[in-house]
CSV table of N, CA and C in Angstrom, one decimal:
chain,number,residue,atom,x,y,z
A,1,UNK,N,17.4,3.5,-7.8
A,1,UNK,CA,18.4,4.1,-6.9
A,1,UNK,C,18.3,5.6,-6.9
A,2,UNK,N,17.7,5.8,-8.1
A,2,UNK,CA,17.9,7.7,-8.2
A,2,UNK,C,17.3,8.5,-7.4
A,3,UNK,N,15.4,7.4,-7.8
A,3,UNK,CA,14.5,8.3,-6.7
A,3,UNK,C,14.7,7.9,-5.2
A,4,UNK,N,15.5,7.3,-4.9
A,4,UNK,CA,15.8,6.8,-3.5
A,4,UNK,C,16.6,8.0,-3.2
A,5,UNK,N,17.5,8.7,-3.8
A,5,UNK,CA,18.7,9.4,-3.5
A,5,UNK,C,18.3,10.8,-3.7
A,6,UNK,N,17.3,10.7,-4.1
A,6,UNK,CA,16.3,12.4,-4.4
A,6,UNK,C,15.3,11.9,-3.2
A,7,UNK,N,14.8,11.2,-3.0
A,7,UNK,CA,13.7,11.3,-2.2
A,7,UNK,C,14.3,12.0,-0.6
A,8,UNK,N,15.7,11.9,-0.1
A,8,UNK,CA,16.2,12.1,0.9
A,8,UNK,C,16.1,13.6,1.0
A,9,UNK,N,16.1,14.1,-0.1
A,9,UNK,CA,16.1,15.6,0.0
A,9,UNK,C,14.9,15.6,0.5
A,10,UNK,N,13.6,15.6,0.0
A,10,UNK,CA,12.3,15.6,-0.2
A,10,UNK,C,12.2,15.5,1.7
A,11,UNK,N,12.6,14.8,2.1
A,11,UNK,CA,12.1,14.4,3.5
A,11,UNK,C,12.8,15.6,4.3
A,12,UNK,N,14.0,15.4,3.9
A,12,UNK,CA,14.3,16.5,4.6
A,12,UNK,C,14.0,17.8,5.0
A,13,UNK,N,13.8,18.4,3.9
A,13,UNK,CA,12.8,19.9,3.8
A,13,UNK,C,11.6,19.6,4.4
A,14,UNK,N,10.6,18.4,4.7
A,14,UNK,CA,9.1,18.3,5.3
A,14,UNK,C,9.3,17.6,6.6
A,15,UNK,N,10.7,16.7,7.1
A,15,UNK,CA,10.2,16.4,8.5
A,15,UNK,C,11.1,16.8,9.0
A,16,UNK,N,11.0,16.3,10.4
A,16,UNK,CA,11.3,16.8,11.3
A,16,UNK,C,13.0,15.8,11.3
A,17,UNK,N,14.0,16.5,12.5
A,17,UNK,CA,15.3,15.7,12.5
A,17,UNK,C,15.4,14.8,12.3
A,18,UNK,N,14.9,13.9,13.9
A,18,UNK,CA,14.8,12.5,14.0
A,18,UNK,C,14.4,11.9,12.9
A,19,UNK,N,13.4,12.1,12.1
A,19,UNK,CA,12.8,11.3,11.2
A,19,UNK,C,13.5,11.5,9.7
A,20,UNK,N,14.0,12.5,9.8
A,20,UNK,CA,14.9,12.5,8.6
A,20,UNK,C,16.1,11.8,8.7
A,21,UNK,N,17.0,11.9,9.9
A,21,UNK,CA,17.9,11.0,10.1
A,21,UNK,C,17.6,9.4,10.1
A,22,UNK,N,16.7,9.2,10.0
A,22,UNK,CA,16.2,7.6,10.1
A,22,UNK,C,16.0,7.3,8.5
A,23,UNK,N,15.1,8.3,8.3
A,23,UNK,CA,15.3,7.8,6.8
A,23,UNK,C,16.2,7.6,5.9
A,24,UNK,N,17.1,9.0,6.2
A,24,UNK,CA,18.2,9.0,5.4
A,24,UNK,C,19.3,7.5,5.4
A,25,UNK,N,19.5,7.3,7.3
A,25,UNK,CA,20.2,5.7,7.3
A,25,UNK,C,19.3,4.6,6.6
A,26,UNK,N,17.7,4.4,6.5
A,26,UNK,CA,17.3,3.4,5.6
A,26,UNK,C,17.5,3.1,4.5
A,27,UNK,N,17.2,4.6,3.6
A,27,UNK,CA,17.8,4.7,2.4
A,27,UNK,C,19.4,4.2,2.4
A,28,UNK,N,20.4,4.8,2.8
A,28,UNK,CA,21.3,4.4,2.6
A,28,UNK,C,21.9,3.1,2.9
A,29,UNK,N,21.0,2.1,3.8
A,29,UNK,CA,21.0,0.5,4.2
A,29,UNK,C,20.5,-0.1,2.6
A,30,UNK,N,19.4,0.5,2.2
A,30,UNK,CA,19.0,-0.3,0.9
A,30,UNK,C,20.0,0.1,0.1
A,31,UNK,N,20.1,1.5,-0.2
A,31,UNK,CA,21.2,1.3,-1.4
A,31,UNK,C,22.6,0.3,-1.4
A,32,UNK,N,23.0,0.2,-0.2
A,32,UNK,CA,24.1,-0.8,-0.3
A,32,UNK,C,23.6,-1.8,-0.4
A,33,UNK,N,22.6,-2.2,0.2
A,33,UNK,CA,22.3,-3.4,0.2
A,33,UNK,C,21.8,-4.1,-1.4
A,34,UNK,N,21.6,-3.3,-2.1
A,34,UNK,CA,21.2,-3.4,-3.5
A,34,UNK,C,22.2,-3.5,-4.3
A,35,UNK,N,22.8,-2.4,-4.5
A,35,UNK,CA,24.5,-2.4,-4.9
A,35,UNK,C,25.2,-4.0,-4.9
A,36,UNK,N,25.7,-4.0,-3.7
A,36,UNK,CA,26.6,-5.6,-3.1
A,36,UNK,C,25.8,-6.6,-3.3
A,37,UNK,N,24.2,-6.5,-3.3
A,37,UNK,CA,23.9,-8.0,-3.5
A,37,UNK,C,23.2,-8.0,-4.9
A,38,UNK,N,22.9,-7.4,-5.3
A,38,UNK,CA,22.1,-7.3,-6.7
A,38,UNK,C,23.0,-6.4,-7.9
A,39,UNK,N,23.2,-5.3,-8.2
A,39,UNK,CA,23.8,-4.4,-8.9
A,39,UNK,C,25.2,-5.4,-9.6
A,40,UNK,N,26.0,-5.0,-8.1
A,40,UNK,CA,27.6,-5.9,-8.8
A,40,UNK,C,27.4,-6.8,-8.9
A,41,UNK,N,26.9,-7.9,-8.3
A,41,UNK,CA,27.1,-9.4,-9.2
A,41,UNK,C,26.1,-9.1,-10.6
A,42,UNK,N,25.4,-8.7,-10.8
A,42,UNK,CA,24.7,-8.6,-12.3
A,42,UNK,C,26.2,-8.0,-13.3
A,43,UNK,N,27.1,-6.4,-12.9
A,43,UNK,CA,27.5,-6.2,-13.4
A,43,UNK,C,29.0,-7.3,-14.2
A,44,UNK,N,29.0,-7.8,-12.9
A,44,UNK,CA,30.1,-9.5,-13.4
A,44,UNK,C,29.8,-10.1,-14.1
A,45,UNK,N,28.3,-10.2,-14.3
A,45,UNK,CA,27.8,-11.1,-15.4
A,45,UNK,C,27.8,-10.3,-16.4
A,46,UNK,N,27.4,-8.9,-16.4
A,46,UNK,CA,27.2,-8.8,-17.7
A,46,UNK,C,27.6,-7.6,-17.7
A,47,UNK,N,29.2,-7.4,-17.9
A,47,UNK,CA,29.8,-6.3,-17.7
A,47,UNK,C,29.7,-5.4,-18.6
A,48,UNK,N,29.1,-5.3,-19.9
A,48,UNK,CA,28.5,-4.7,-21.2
A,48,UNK,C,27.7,-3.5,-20.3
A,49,UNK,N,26.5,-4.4,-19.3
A,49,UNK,CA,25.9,-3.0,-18.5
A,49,UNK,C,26.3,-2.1,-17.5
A,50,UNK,N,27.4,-2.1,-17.5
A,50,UNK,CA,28.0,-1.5,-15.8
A,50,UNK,C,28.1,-0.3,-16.7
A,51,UNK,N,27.6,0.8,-15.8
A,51,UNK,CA,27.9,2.3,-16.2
A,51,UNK,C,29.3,2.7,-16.5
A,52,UNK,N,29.4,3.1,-17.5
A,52,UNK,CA,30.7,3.3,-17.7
A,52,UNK,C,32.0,4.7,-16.4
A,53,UNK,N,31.1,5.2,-15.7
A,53,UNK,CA,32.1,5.9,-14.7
A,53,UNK,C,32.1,5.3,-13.3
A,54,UNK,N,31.7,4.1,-13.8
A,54,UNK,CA,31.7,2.6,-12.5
A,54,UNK,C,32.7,2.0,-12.4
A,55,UNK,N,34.0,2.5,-12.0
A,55,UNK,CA,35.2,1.5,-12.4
A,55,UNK,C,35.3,0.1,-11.5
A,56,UNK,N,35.2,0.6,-10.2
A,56,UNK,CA,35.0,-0.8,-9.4
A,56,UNK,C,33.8,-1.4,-8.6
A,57,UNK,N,33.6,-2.0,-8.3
A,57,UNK,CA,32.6,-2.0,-7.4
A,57,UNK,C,32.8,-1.9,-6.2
A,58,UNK,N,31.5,-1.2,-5.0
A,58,UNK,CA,32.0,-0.6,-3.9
A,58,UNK,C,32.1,-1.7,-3.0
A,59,UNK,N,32.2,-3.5,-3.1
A,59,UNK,CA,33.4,-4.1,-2.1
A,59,UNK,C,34.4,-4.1,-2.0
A,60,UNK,N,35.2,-3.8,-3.5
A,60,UNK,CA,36.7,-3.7,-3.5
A,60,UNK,C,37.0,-2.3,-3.0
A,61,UNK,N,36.0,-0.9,-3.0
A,61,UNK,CA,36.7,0.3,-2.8
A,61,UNK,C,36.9,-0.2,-1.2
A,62,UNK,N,35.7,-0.9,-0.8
A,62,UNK,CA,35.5,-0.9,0.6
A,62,UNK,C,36.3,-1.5,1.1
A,63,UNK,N,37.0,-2.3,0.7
A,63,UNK,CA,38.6,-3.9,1.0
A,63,UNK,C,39.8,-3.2,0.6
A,64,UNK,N,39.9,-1.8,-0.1
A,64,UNK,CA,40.9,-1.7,-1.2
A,64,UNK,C,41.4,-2.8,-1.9
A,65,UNK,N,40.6,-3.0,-2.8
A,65,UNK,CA,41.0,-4.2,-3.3
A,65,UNK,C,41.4,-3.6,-5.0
């Protein structure tokens, strides 16, 4: 996720609008999409690994839950 979230810089400074803005929304499709389907159910399982300044996971910020 990190180099996903650094790489947006990276594009930004070398392309052009359009193509930054596209990337930037892909990037940001996969991170959620990683998060909600992979990330938090692992961290349910095995809550020993969830980073500790992870207090919820982002369905409940997203539901207020």
């Amino acid at each position: 996720g990190k180099e996903l979230d650094e790489s947006v810089a990276v594009v930004q400074s070398r392309c052009d609008e359009d193509e930054f803005n596209v990337y930037r929304e892909t990037v940001g499709f996969i991170m959620g999409e990683m998060l909600i389907k992979i990330m938090n159910p692992l961290y349910e399982k095995h809550p020993e690994i969830k980073p500790k300044g992870l207090k919820q996971n982002i369905w409940n910020r997203m539901n207020n839950v």
